[in-house]
Structures are given as C-alpha cells and as structure tokens.
PDB file of C-alpha atoms in Angstrom:
ATOM      1  CA  UNK M 212       0.232   0.303  -0.218  1.00 61.00           C
ATOM      2  CA  UNK M 213       1.449   3.257  -1.233  1.00 61.00           C
ATOM      3  CA  UNK M 214       1.379   6.331   1.323  1.00 52.00           C
ATOM      4  CA  UNK M 215      -0.698   8.369  -0.956  1.00 45.00           C
ATOM      5  CA  UNK M 216      -3.796   5.185  -0.583  1.00 44.00           C
ATOM      6  CA  UNK M 217      -3.104   4.178   3.350  1.00 50.00           C
ATOM      7  CA  UNK M 218      -3.827   8.044   4.124  1.00 45.00           C
ATOM      8  CA  UNK M 219      -6.865   8.097   2.125  1.00 41.00           C
ATOM      9  CA  UNK M 220      -7.943   5.061   3.460  1.00 44.00           C
ATOM     10  CA  UNK M 221      -7.623   7.001   7.150  1.00 47.00           C
ATOM     11  CA  UNK M 222      -9.259   9.385   6.296  1.00 39.00           C
ATOM     12  CA  UNK M 223     -11.780   7.843   4.727  1.00 43.00           C
ATOM     13  CA  UNK M 224     -12.516   5.087   7.782  1.00 42.00           C
ATOM     14  CA  UNK M 225     -12.384   8.578  10.539  1.00 41.00           C
ATOM     15  CA  UNK M 226     -15.259   9.882   8.438  1.00 41.00           C
ATOM     16  CA  UNK M 227     -17.116   6.805   8.432  1.00 40.00           C
ATOM     17  CA  UNK M 228     -17.012   6.130  12.114  1.00 39.00           C
ATOM     18  CA  UNK M 229     -17.863   9.731  12.771  1.00 40.00           C
ATOM     19  CA  UNK M 230     -21.187   9.767  10.680  1.00 38.00           C
ATOM     20  CA  UNK M 231     -22.091   6.491  12.452  1.00 38.00           C
ATOM     21  CA  UNK M 232     -21.662   7.781  15.747  1.00 39.00           C
ATOM     22  CA  UNK M 233     -24.036  11.349  14.686  1.00 42.00           C
ATOM     23  CA  UNK M 234     -26.673   8.779  13.137  1.00 40.00           C
ATOM     24  CA  UNK M 235     -26.669   6.503  16.283  1.00 42.00           C
ATOM     25  CA  UNK M 236     -26.640   9.989  18.712  1.00 47.00           C
ATOM     26  CA  UNK M 237     -29.745  11.256  16.718  1.00 52.00           C
ATOM     27  CA  UNK M 238     -31.690   8.055  16.686  1.00 61.00           C
ATOM     28  CA  UNK M 239     -30.882   7.787  20.148  1.00 77.00           C
ATOM     29  CA  UNK M 240     -33.202  10.101  21.788  1.00 85.00           C
ATOM     30  CA  UNK M 241     -37.495  10.157  20.929  1.00 91.00           C
ATOM     31  CA  UNK M 242     -40.448  12.038  22.460  1.00 95.00           C
ATOM     32  CA  UNK M 243     -43.893   9.824  22.584  1.00 95.00           C
ATOM     33  CA  UNK M 244     -45.935  12.648  23.352  1.00 95.00           C
ATOM     34  CA  UNK M 245     -49.346  12.733  20.966  1.00 96.00           C
ATOM     35  CA  UNK M 246     -49.029  15.816  18.827  1.00 94.00           C
ATOM     36  CA  UNK M 247     -52.523  17.798  20.619  1.00 97.00           C
ATOM     37  CA  UNK M 248     -50.653  17.615  23.478  1.00 98.00           C
ATOM     38  CA  UNK M 249     -47.655  19.527  21.913  1.00 98.00           C
ATOM     39  CA  UNK M 250     -46.959  23.002  23.726  1.00 98.00           C
ATOM     40  CA  UNK M 251     -45.800  25.821  21.023  1.00 98.00           C
ATOM     41  CA  UNK M 252     -42.157  25.415  19.577  1.00 97.00           C
ATOM     42  CA  UNK M 253     -42.718  29.152  19.841  1.00 98.00           C
ATOM     43  CA  UNK M 254     -43.055  29.223  23.863  1.00 98.00           C
ATOM     44  CA  UNK M 255     -40.045  26.481  24.133  1.00 98.00           C
ATOM     45  CA  UNK M 256     -37.513  28.673  22.234  1.00 98.00           C
ATOM     46  CA  UNK M 257     -39.682  31.737  24.907  1.00 98.00           C
ATOM     47  CA  UNK M 258     -38.141  29.890  27.825  1.00 98.00           C
ATOM     48  CA  UNK M 259     -34.600  28.259  26.258  1.00 98.00           C
ATOM     49  CA  UNK M 260     -33.955  32.385  25.948  1.00 98.00           C
ATOM     50  CA  UNK M 261     -34.929  33.305  29.304  1.00 98.00           C
ATOM     51  CA  UNK M 262     -31.902  30.924  30.195  1.00 97.00           C
ATOM     52  CA  UNK M 263     -29.924  32.799  28.488  1.00 98.00           C
ATOM     53  CA  UNK M 264     -29.383  30.624  25.173  1.00 97.00           C
ATOM     54  CA  UNK M 265     -28.916  31.894  21.714  1.00 98.00           C
ATOM     55  CA  UNK M 266     -31.556  29.592  19.420  1.00 98.00           C
ATOM     56  CA  UNK M 267     -30.645  29.788  15.961  1.00 98.00           C
ATOM     57  CA  UNK M 268     -33.456  26.456  14.541  1.00 98.00           C
ATOM     58  CA  UNK M 269     -35.910  24.701  16.368  1.00 98.00           C
ATOM     59  CA  UNK M 270     -37.282  21.740  14.279  1.00 97.00           C
ATOM     60  CA  UNK M 271     -38.522  18.364  14.988  1.00 96.00           C
ATOM     61  CA  UNK M 272     -37.340  15.026  14.470  1.00 95.00           C
ATOM     62  CA  UNK M 273     -37.932  11.432  16.188  1.00 94.00           C
ATOM     63  CA  UNK M 274     -40.897  12.896  18.158  1.00 96.00           C
ATOM     64  CA  UNK M 275     -39.170  16.032  20.121  1.00 97.00           C
ATOM     65  CA  UNK M 276     -38.381  19.334  19.697  1.00 97.00           C
ATOM     66  CA  UNK M 277     -34.609  19.380  18.250  1.00 97.00           C
ATOM     67  CA  UNK M 278     -32.646  22.599  19.216  1.00 98.00           C
ATOM     68  CA  UNK M 279     -29.855  24.438  17.138  1.00 97.00           C
ATOM     69  CA  UNK M 280     -28.138  27.130  19.150  1.00 97.00           C
ATOM     70  CA  UNK M 281     -25.810  28.517  21.971  1.00 96.00           C
ATOM     71  CA  UNK M 282     -26.519  27.840  25.735  1.00 95.00           C
ATOM     72  CA  UNK M 283     -25.675  30.803  28.081  1.00 95.00           C
ATOM     73  CA  UNK M 284     -21.609  29.451  28.060  1.00 94.00           C
ATOM     74  CA  UNK M 285     -21.453  29.966  24.670  1.00 95.00           C
ATOM     75  CA  UNK M 286     -20.997  26.123  24.058  1.00 94.00           C
ATOM     76  CA  UNK M 287     -22.922  24.951  21.052  1.00 95.00           C
ATOM     77  CA  UNK M 288     -25.908  22.700  21.272  1.00 96.00           C
ATOM     78  CA  UNK M 289     -27.648  20.986  19.464  1.00 96.00           C
ATOM     79  CA  UNK M 290     -30.511  19.220  22.208  1.00 97.00           C
ATOM     80  CA  UNK M 291     -33.503  17.540  22.147  1.00 97.00           C
ATOM     81  CA  UNK M 292     -37.082  18.388  24.344  1.00 98.00           C
ATOM     82  CA  UNK M 293     -39.478  17.057  25.174  1.00 98.00           C
ATOM     83  CA  UNK M 294     -42.469  18.956  22.782  1.00 98.00           C
ATOM     84  CA  UNK M 295     -44.610  17.955  26.132  1.00 98.00           C
ATOM     85  CA  UNK M 296     -43.068  19.564  28.844  1.00 98.00           C
ATOM     86  CA  UNK M 297     -39.700  20.784  27.198  1.00 98.00           C
ATOM     87  CA  UNK M 298     -37.503  18.775  29.686  1.00 97.00           C
ATOM     88  CA  UNK M 299     -34.223  18.080  28.241  1.00 97.00           C
ATOM     89  CA  UNK M 300     -33.884  14.227  27.176  1.00 96.00           C
ATOM     90  CA  UNK M 301     -30.669  14.139  25.148  1.00 95.00           C
ATOM     91  CA  UNK M 302     -27.643  16.166  23.817  1.00 92.00           C
ATOM     92  CA  UNK M 303     -25.542  16.230  20.894  1.00 86.00           C
ATOM     93  CA  UNK M 304     -22.132  16.883  21.930  1.00 65.00           C
ATOM     94  CA  UNK M 305     -20.466  19.791  19.582  1.00 62.00           C
TER      95      UNK M 305
END
C-alpha cells in the first residue's frame, strides 16, 4: 500500500466512524407525545432565551423538538426536548 492509499483509507475510516456515531446519537432520542399535547415551539424558544440561550433553529426530530443554538455559556448545542414538558431528553456534543 502506498502512503497516499494509506492516508486516503485512514481519512475514509475516520469520516465513516464520525458519521456513524452522529447517526446513532440522533436516533437515541425519541419522544412519544401525541401532537395534541405539544406546546408551541415558540414557547420553548422563549423559555430557552430566558435561560440565556441563543436559539438559531428549532425543528422536529423523532417526535422531539430539536434545538440548534448556543447555551448561556456560549457552547454550541444540539439538544432534544420533550414537546409537552420541555424537559431536556438528549444532547449531542458538538
């Protein structure tokens, strides 16, 4: 194996393991709440802003609110919240 081939193989291996771990992390968080019981995402955003977050985006993933932004300490966050209680159910380290 040439040096270039080994280098490309190493890069591919690292990239695939990183993607696999991210995919696992996302699938690990699930919220089973009927949609009629959900609170508004704007209310979650307001709550997080009161706690010092800089919310960039909120979307729905696996029945949870998925929030992208920065917490009060300035750390980049991708966090999952129960849409009924706004309880933090998961966090992907960035």
